PDB file of C-alpha atoms and ligand atoms in Angstrom:
ATOM      1  CA  MET A   1       0.000   0.000   0.000  1.00  0.00           C
ATOM      2  CA  VAL A   2       1.548   3.282  -1.128  1.00  0.00           C
ATOM      3  CA  ASP A   3       0.610   6.243   1.048  1.00  0.00           C
ATOM      4  CA  LYS A   4      -0.371   9.666  -0.213  1.00  0.00           C
ATOM      5  CA  ALA A   5       2.937  11.328   0.670  1.00  0.00           C
ATOM      6  CA  VAL A   6       4.820   8.779  -1.414  1.00  0.00           C
ATOM      7  CA  TRP A   7       2.418   9.208  -4.334  1.00  0.00           C
ATOM      8  CA  ASN A   8       3.019  12.949  -4.125  1.00  0.00           C
ATOM      9  CA  ALA A   9       6.791  12.401  -4.124  1.00  0.00           C
ATOM     10  CA  LEU A  10       6.471  10.175  -7.195  1.00  0.00           C
ATOM     11  CA  ILE A  11       4.347  12.772  -8.976  1.00  0.00           C
ATOM     12  CA  ASP A  12       6.845  15.510  -8.102  1.00  0.00           C
ATOM     13  CA  ALA A  13       9.724  13.358  -9.389  1.00  0.00           C
ATOM     14  CA  ALA A  14       7.892  12.605 -12.643  1.00  0.00           C
ATOM     15  CA  ARG A  15       6.999  16.265 -13.121  1.00  0.00           C
ATOM     16  CA  ALA A  16      10.618  17.333 -12.612  1.00  0.00           C
ATOM     17  CA  ALA A  17      11.899  14.551 -14.881  1.00  0.00           C
ATOM     18  CA  ARG A  18       9.499  15.611 -17.640  1.00  0.00           C
ATOM     19  CA  LEU A  19      11.135  19.022 -17.733  1.00  0.00           C
ATOM     20  CA  GLN A  20      14.457  17.335 -18.537  1.00  0.00           C
ATOM     21  CA  ALA A  21      13.058  15.486 -21.560  1.00  0.00           C
ATOM     22  CA  HIS A  22      14.983  15.650 -24.820  1.00  0.00           C
ATOM     23  CA  ALA A  23      12.084  15.820 -27.257  1.00  0.00           C
ATOM     24  CA  PRO A  24      13.040  18.251 -30.028  1.00  0.00           C
ATOM     25  CA  TYR A  25      11.190  16.220 -32.697  1.00  0.00           C
ATOM     26  CA  SER A  26       7.801  15.511 -31.128  1.00  0.00           C
ATOM     27  CA  ARG A  27       7.969  18.294 -28.537  1.00  0.00           C
ATOM     28  CA  PHE A  28       5.980  15.877 -26.401  1.00  0.00           C
ATOM     29  CA  LEU A  29       7.583  15.781 -22.968  1.00  0.00           C
ATOM     30  CA  VAL A  30       7.034  12.790 -20.682  1.00  0.00           C
ATOM     31  CA  GLY A  31       8.257  12.064 -17.181  1.00  0.00           C
ATOM     32  CA  ALA A  32       7.996   8.802 -15.283  1.00  0.00           C
ATOM     33  CA  ALA A  33       8.770   7.797 -11.724  1.00  0.00           C
ATOM     34  CA  VAL A  34       8.796   4.380 -10.126  1.00  0.00           C
ATOM     35  CA  LEU A  35       8.903   3.155  -6.533  1.00  0.00           C
ATOM     36  CA  ASP A  36      10.996   0.038  -5.976  1.00  0.00           C
ATOM     37  CA  GLU A  37      10.715  -2.681  -3.340  1.00  0.00           C
ATOM     38  CA  HIS A  38      13.172  -0.795  -1.098  1.00  0.00           C
ATOM     39  CA  GLY A  39      11.009   2.310  -1.082  1.00  0.00           C
ATOM     40  CA  ARG A  40      13.325   4.220  -3.375  1.00  0.00           C
ATOM     41  CA  LEU A  41      12.177   6.490  -6.191  1.00  0.00           C
ATOM     42  CA  HIS A  42      13.672   6.482  -9.666  1.00  0.00           C
ATOM     43  CA  ALA A  43      12.753   8.851 -12.463  1.00  0.00           C
ATOM     44  CA  GLY A  44      13.165   9.042 -16.210  1.00  0.00           C
ATOM     45  CA  CYS A  45      12.290  11.254 -19.166  1.00  0.00           C
ATOM     46  CA  ASN A  46      11.935  10.566 -22.858  1.00  0.00           C
ATOM     47  CA  VAL A  47      15.117  10.961 -24.877  1.00  0.00           C
ATOM     48  CA  GLU A  48      14.534  11.321 -28.607  1.00  0.00           C
ATOM     49  CA  ASN A  49      17.093  10.889 -31.345  1.00  0.00           C
ATOM     50  CA  ALA A  50      17.623  12.289 -34.825  1.00  0.00           C
ATOM     51  CA  ALA A  51      17.401   8.662 -35.928  1.00  0.00           C
ATOM     52  CA  TYR A  52      13.798   8.584 -34.758  1.00  0.00           C
ATOM     53  CA  PRO A  53      13.387   4.892 -33.840  1.00  0.00           C
ATOM     54  CA  GLN A  54      16.300   5.165 -31.430  1.00  0.00           C
ATOM     55  CA  GLY A  55      14.335   7.400 -29.082  1.00  0.00           C
ATOM     56  CA  VAL A  56      13.648   6.083 -25.596  1.00  0.00           C
ATOM     57  CA  CYS A  57      10.488   6.531 -23.558  1.00  0.00           C
ATOM     58  CA  ALA A  58      10.410   8.021 -20.076  1.00  0.00           C
ATOM     59  CA  GLU A  59       9.328   4.726 -18.517  1.00  0.00           C
ATOM     60  CA  ALA A  60      12.360   2.942 -19.949  1.00  0.00           C
ATOM     61  CA  GLY A  61      14.657   5.542 -18.415  1.00  0.00           C
ATOM     62  CA  ALA A  62      13.039   5.193 -15.001  1.00  0.00           C
ATOM     63  CA  LEU A  63      13.314   1.407 -15.166  1.00  0.00           C
ATOM     64  CA  SER A  64      16.984   1.619 -16.142  1.00  0.00           C
ATOM     65  CA  ALA A  65      17.661   3.881 -13.155  1.00  0.00           C
ATOM     66  CA  MET A  66      15.837   1.442 -10.885  1.00  0.00           C
ATOM     67  CA  VAL A  67      17.766  -1.579 -12.104  1.00  0.00           C
ATOM     68  CA  LEU A  68      21.073   0.264 -11.885  1.00  0.00           C
ATOM     69  CA  ALA A  69      20.279   1.097  -8.242  1.00  0.00           C
ATOM     70  CA  GLY A  70      19.458  -2.540  -7.491  1.00  0.00           C
ATOM     71  CA  GLY A  71      15.680  -2.343  -7.578  1.00  0.00           C
ATOM     72  CA  ARG A  72      13.850  -5.293  -9.119  1.00  0.00           C
ATOM     73  CA  ARG A  73      10.218  -4.955  -8.068  1.00  0.00           C
ATOM     74  CA  LEU A  74       7.806  -2.130  -8.818  1.00  0.00           C
ATOM     75  CA  GLN A  75       5.552  -0.961  -6.012  1.00  0.00           C
ATOM     76  CA  ALA A  76       4.079   1.965  -7.944  1.00  0.00           C
ATOM     77  CA  VAL A  77       4.495   3.843 -11.214  1.00  0.00           C
ATOM     78  CA  VAL A  78       3.633   7.395 -12.310  1.00  0.00           C
ATOM     79  CA  VAL A  79       3.559   8.462 -15.962  1.00  0.00           C
ATOM     80  CA  LEU A  80       3.128  12.197 -16.459  1.00  0.00           C
ATOM     81  CA  GLY A  81       2.573  14.121 -19.664  1.00  0.00           C
ATOM     82  CA  ASP A  82       0.283  16.663 -21.264  1.00  0.00           C
ATOM     83  CA  ALA A  83      -1.969  15.506 -24.073  1.00  0.00           C
ATOM     84  CA  GLY A  84      -4.905  17.773 -23.340  1.00  0.00           C
ATOM     85  CA  SER A  85      -7.997  15.726 -22.675  1.00  0.00           C
ATOM     86  CA  ALA A  86      -6.285  12.441 -23.589  1.00  0.00           C
ATOM     87  CA  LEU A  87      -4.501  10.354 -20.979  1.00  0.00           C
ATOM     88  CA  VAL A  88      -0.757   9.820 -21.390  1.00  0.00           C
ATOM     89  CA  THR A  89      -0.796   6.093 -20.768  1.00  0.00           C
ATOM     90  CA  PRO A  90       2.329   3.998 -21.373  1.00  0.00           C
ATOM     91  CA  CYS A  91       2.875   2.867 -24.953  1.00  0.00           C
ATOM     92  CA  GLY A  92       2.588  -0.823 -25.698  1.00  0.00           C
ATOM     93  CA  GLY A  93       6.311  -1.441 -25.510  1.00  0.00           C
ATOM     94  CA  CYS A  94       6.553   0.300 -22.163  1.00  0.00           C
ATOM     95  CA  ARG A  95       3.671  -1.750 -20.789  1.00  0.00           C
ATOM     96  CA  GLN A  96       5.719  -4.850 -21.497  1.00  0.00           C
ATOM     97  CA  LYS A  97       8.863  -3.274 -20.015  1.00  0.00           C
ATOM     98  CA  LEU A  98       6.962  -2.388 -16.833  1.00  0.00           C
ATOM     99  CA  ARG A  99       5.435  -5.874 -16.716  1.00  0.00           C
ATOM    100  CA  GLU A 100       8.882  -7.383 -16.260  1.00  0.00           C
ATOM    101  CA  PHE A 101       9.111  -5.882 -12.753  1.00  0.00           C
ATOM    102  CA  ALA A 102       5.431  -5.514 -11.828  1.00  0.00           C
ATOM    103  CA  ALA A 103       2.753  -7.601 -10.181  1.00  0.00           C
ATOM    104  CA  PRO A 104      -0.714  -7.767 -11.740  1.00  0.00           C
ATOM    105  CA  ASP A 105      -1.983  -5.339  -9.092  1.00  0.00           C
ATOM    106  CA  THR A 106       0.906  -2.850  -9.297  1.00  0.00           C
ATOM    107  CA  PRO A 107      -0.702   0.604  -9.479  1.00  0.00           C
ATOM    108  CA  ILE A 108       0.105   2.873 -12.427  1.00  0.00           C
ATOM    109  CA  LEU A 109      -1.008   6.460 -11.990  1.00  0.00           C
ATOM    110  CA  ILE A 110      -1.476   8.654 -15.056  1.00  0.00           C
ATOM    111  CA  ALA A 111      -1.038  12.362 -14.443  1.00  0.00           C
ATOM    112  CA  ASP A 112      -0.678  15.646 -16.226  1.00  0.00           C
ATOM    113  CA  PRO A 113       1.503  18.447 -14.854  1.00  0.00           C
ATOM    114  CA  LEU A 114      -1.347  19.731 -12.680  1.00  0.00           C
ATOM    115  CA  HIS A 115      -3.549  16.779 -11.829  1.00  0.00           C
ATOM    116  CA  SER A 116      -3.699  13.051 -11.221  1.00  0.00           C
ATOM    117  CA  ARG A 117      -5.907  11.749 -14.000  1.00  0.00           C
ATOM    118  CA  ALA A 118      -6.413   7.995 -13.758  1.00  0.00           C
ATOM    119  CA  LEU A 119      -5.256   4.971 -11.825  1.00  0.00           C
ATOM    120  CA  PHE A 120      -4.819   1.568 -13.457  1.00  0.00           C
ATOM    121  CA  THR A 121      -3.293  -1.713 -12.429  1.00  0.00           C
ATOM    122  CA  MET A 122      -0.592  -3.393 -14.483  1.00  0.00           C
ATOM    123  CA  ASP A 123      -3.057  -6.105 -15.441  1.00  0.00           C
ATOM    124  CA  GLU A 124      -5.595  -3.578 -16.667  1.00  0.00           C
ATOM    125  CA  LEU A 125      -3.035  -1.993 -18.982  1.00  0.00           C
ATOM    126  CA  LEU A 126      -1.570  -5.290 -20.183  1.00  0.00           C
ATOM    127  CA  PRO A 127      -4.027  -8.146 -19.683  1.00  0.00           C
ATOM    128  CA  HIS A 128      -3.132 -11.760 -20.440  1.00  0.00           C
ATOM    129  CA  SER A 129       0.499 -10.717 -20.489  1.00  0.00           C
ATOM    130  CA  PHE A 130       3.673 -12.693 -20.998  1.00  0.00           C
ATOM    131  CA  GLY A 131       6.250 -12.389 -18.246  1.00  0.00           C
ATOM    132  CA  PRO A 132       9.229 -13.926 -16.469  1.00  0.00           C
ATOM    133  CA  ASP A 133       7.019 -16.574 -14.848  1.00  0.00           C
ATOM    134  CA  HIS A 134       6.422 -18.112 -18.281  1.00  0.00           C
ATOM    135  CA  LEU A 135      10.107 -18.966 -18.569  1.00  0.00           C
ATOM    136  CA  THR A 136      10.560 -20.835 -15.280  1.00  0.00           C
TER     137      THR A 136
HETATM  138  N1  THU B   1       6.546   8.679 -24.857  1.00  0.00           N
HETATM  139  C1  THU B   1       6.989   8.297 -23.620  1.00  0.00           C
HETATM  140  O1  THU B   1       8.071   8.694 -23.182  1.00  0.00           O
HETATM  141  N2  THU B   1       6.217   7.449 -22.909  1.00  0.00           N
HETATM  142  C2  THU B   1       4.999   7.007 -23.306  1.00  0.00           C
HETATM  143  O2  THU B   1       4.417   6.185 -22.623  1.00  0.00           O
HETATM  144  C3  THU B   1       4.380   7.536 -24.514  1.00  0.00           C
HETATM  145  C4  THU B   1       5.314   8.234 -25.447  1.00  0.00           C
HETATM  146  C5  THU B   1       7.383   9.572 -25.657  1.00  0.00           C
HETATM  147  C6  THU B   1       8.052   8.929 -26.822  1.00  0.00           C
HETATM  148  C7  THU B   1       8.301  10.115 -27.718  1.00  0.00           C
HETATM  149  O3  THU B   1       9.528  10.734 -27.317  1.00  0.00           O
HETATM  150  C8  THU B   1       7.178  11.074 -27.398  1.00  0.00           C
HETATM  151  O4  THU B   1       6.619  10.629 -26.169  1.00  0.00           O
HETATM  152  C9  THU B   1       6.085  11.097 -28.469  1.00  0.00           C
HETATM  153  O5  THU B   1       5.650   9.816 -28.751  1.00  0.00           O
END
């Protein structure tokens, strides 16, 4: 159970990360923050590339930071961006990347810079998913 103060810290981290995004091509800035099993926060932003397919999503950056710091389980995820009335939910590839470290009930909060917008579980965003358990 993630308490409100921790959610707020995750949102703040994602908001700050978003402002560091390198998105000169889409101009669509995204920040992500994750809470690992040790209670540590890790953030990431999208990093685009002149060779467009080489760009990296914010969620991937946050997961890389988590793994580098020794985290292996996601307790909570925030994805924060501004798409007007649309929700900035993780892309399909990022849903699979998050799934690697998530439980079916891991909460994923979607926010814009000013508001929390929607709360999903991992399983809601990627039902019937393939994961590490399939390989054991
Ligand atoms: N983007 C993310 O960083 N995360 C998502 O979940 C959706 C999309 C980025 C990728 C690209 O740099 C920009 O947003 C526009 O697609």
